[in-house]
Tab-separated table of C-alpha atoms in Angstrom:
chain	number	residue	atom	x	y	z
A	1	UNK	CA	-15.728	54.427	-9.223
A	2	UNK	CA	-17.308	50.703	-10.218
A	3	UNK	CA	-14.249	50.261	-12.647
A	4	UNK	CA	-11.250	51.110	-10.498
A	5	UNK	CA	-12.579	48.519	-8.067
A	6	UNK	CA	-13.382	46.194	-11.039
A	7	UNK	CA	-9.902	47.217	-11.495
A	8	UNK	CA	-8.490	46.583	-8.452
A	9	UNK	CA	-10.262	43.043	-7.843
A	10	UNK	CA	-8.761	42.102	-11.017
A	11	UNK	CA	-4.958	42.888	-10.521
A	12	UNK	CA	-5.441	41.248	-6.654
A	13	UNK	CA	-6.425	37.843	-8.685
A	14	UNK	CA	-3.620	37.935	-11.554
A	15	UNK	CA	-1.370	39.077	-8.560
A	16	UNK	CA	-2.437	35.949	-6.372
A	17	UNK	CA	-2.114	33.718	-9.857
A	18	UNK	CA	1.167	35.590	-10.487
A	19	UNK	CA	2.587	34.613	-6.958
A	20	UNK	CA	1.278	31.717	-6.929
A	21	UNK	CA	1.990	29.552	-9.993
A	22	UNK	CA	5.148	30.658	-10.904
A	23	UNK	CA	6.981	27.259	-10.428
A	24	UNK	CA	7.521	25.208	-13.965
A	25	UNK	CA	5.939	22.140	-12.574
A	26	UNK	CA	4.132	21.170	-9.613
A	27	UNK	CA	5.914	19.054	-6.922
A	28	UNK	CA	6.206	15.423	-7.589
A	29	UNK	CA	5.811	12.856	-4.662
A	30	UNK	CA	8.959	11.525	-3.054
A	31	UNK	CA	7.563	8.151	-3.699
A	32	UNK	CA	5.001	7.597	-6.390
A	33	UNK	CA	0.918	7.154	-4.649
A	34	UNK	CA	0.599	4.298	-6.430
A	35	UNK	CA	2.505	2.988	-3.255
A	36	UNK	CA	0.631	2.959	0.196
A	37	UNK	CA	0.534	1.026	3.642
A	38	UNK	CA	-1.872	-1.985	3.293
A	39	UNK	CA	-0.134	-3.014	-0.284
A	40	UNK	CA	0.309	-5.711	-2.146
A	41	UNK	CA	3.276	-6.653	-4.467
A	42	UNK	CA	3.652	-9.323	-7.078
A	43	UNK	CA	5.799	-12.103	-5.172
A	44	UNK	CA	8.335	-13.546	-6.650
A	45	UNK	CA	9.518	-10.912	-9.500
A	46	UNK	CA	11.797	-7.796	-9.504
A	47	UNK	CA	9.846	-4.974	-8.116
A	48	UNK	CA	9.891	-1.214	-9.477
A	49	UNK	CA	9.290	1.657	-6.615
A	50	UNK	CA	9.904	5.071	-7.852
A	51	UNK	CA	9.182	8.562	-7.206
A	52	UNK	CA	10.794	11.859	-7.617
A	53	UNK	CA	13.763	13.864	-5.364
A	54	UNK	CA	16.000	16.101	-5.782
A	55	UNK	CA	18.251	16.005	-9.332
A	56	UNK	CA	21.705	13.772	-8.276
A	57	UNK	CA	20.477	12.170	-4.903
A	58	UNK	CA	20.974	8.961	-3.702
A	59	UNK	CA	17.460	7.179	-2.342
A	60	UNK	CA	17.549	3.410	-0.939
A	61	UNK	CA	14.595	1.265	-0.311
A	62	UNK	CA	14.271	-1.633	2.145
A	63	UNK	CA	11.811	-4.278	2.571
A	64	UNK	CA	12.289	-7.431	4.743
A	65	UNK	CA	15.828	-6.925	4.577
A	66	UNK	CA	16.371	-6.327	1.029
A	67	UNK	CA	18.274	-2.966	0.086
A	68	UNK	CA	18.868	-1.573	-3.345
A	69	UNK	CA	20.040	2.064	-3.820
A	70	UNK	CA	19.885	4.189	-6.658
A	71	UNK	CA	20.434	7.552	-7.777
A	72	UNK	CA	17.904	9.846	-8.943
A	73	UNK	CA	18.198	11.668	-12.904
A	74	UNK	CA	18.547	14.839	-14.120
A	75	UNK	CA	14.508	15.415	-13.823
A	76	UNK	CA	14.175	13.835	-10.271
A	77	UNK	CA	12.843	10.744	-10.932
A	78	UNK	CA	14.628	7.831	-9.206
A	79	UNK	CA	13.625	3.888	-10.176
A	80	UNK	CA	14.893	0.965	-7.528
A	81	UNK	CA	14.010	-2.490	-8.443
A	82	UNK	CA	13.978	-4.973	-5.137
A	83	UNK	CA	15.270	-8.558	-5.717
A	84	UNK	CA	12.099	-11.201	-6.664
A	85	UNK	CA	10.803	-12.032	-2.477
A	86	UNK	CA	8.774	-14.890	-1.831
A	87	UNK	CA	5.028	-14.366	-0.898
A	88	UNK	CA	4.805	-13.069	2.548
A	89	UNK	CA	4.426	-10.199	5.024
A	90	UNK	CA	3.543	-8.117	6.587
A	91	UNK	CA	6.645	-5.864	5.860
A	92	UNK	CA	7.706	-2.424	6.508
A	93	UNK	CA	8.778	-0.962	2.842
A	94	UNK	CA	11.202	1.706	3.990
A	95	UNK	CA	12.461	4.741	1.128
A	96	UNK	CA	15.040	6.852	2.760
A	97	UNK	CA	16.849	9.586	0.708
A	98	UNK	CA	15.936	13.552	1.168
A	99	UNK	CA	13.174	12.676	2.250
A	100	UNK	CA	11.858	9.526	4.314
A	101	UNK	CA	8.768	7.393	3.603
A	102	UNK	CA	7.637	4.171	5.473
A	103	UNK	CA	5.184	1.864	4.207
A	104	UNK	CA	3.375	-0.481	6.839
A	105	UNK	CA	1.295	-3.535	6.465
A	106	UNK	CA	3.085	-4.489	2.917
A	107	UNK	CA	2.122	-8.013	1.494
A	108	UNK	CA	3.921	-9.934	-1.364
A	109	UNK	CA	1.678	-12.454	-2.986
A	110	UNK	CA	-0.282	-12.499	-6.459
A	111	UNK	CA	-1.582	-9.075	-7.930
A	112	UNK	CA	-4.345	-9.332	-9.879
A	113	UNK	CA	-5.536	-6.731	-12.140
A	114	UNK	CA	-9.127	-6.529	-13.488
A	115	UNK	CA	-11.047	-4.060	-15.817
A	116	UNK	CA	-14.703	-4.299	-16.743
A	117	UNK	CA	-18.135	-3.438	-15.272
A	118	UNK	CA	-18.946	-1.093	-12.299
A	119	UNK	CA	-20.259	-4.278	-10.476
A	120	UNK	CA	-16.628	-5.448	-10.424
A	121	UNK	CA	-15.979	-2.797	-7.086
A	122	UNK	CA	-18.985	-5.291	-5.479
A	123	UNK	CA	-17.969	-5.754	-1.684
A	124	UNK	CA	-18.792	-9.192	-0.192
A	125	UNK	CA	-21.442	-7.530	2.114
A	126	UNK	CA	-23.861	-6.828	-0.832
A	127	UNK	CA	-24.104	-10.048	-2.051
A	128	UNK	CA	-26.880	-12.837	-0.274
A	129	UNK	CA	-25.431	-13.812	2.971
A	130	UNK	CA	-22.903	-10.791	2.825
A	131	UNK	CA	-22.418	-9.971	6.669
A	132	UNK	CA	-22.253	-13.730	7.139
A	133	UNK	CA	-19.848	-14.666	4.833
A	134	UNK	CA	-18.032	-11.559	6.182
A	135	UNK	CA	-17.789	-12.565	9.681
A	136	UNK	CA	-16.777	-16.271	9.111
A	137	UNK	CA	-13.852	-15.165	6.631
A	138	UNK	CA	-10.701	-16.667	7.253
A	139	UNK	CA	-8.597	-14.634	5.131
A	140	UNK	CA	-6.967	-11.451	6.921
A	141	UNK	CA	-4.361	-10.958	3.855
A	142	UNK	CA	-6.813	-10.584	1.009
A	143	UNK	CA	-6.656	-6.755	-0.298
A	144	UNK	CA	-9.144	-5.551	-2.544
């Protein structure tokens, strides 16, 4: 009696697994995550944005004006590159094609990218003087 419900618990699980992940790959984003509200893009240069649709469609993406379109490939993937756009903002990034995605709070200034110790995610408000520095900061577009 133990081993036909042994049995039975079994061929539930490979049944859920079976119904379950069937699909060749999992679903890509319509826009890659890399790219959220509260961004910041490298001013001045031609700007990638991608993600993934359906095979064949068109998807067009809009920021302070600015409209490229492009057509995704065979494997989904689509790749618009915006004009270079002096440093500025805060922009609406719009991506309209099966899907619609809009991106708020967008920035376009210098990007800086940084690798090395744990102590370079420090916040301000660890450091001597933290809250104070904090509170007398004049600089609403920094992004870390």
């Amino acid at each position: 009696m133990m081993s036909r419900k042994l049995v039975l618990v079994v061929a539930a699980i490979l049944g859920f697994y079976t119904c379950t992940c069937t699909a060749d790959q999992p679903r890509q984003p319509f826009i890659h995550p890399l790219f959220s509200d509260n961004m910041v893009l490298q001013r001045e240069v031609k700007t990638p944005v991608w993600g993934w649709t359906t095979p064949g469609a068109k998807v067009t993406v809009e920021l302070d004006g600015k409209t490229v379109t492009c057509k995704a490939g065979a494997d989904g993937k689509w790749l618009a590159e915006l004009p270079p756009h002096k440093a500025g903002g805060p922009f609406v990034l719009n991506v309209t094609g099966p899907e619609t995605v809009s991106l708020k709070n967008v920035l376009l200034g210098d990007v800086w990218l940084c690798s090395g110790q744990s102590n370079m995610e420090m916040g301000i408000r660890m450091c001597f003087n933290g809250d104070e520095e904090v509170a007398s900061a004049k600089y609403p577009e920094i992004r870390l």
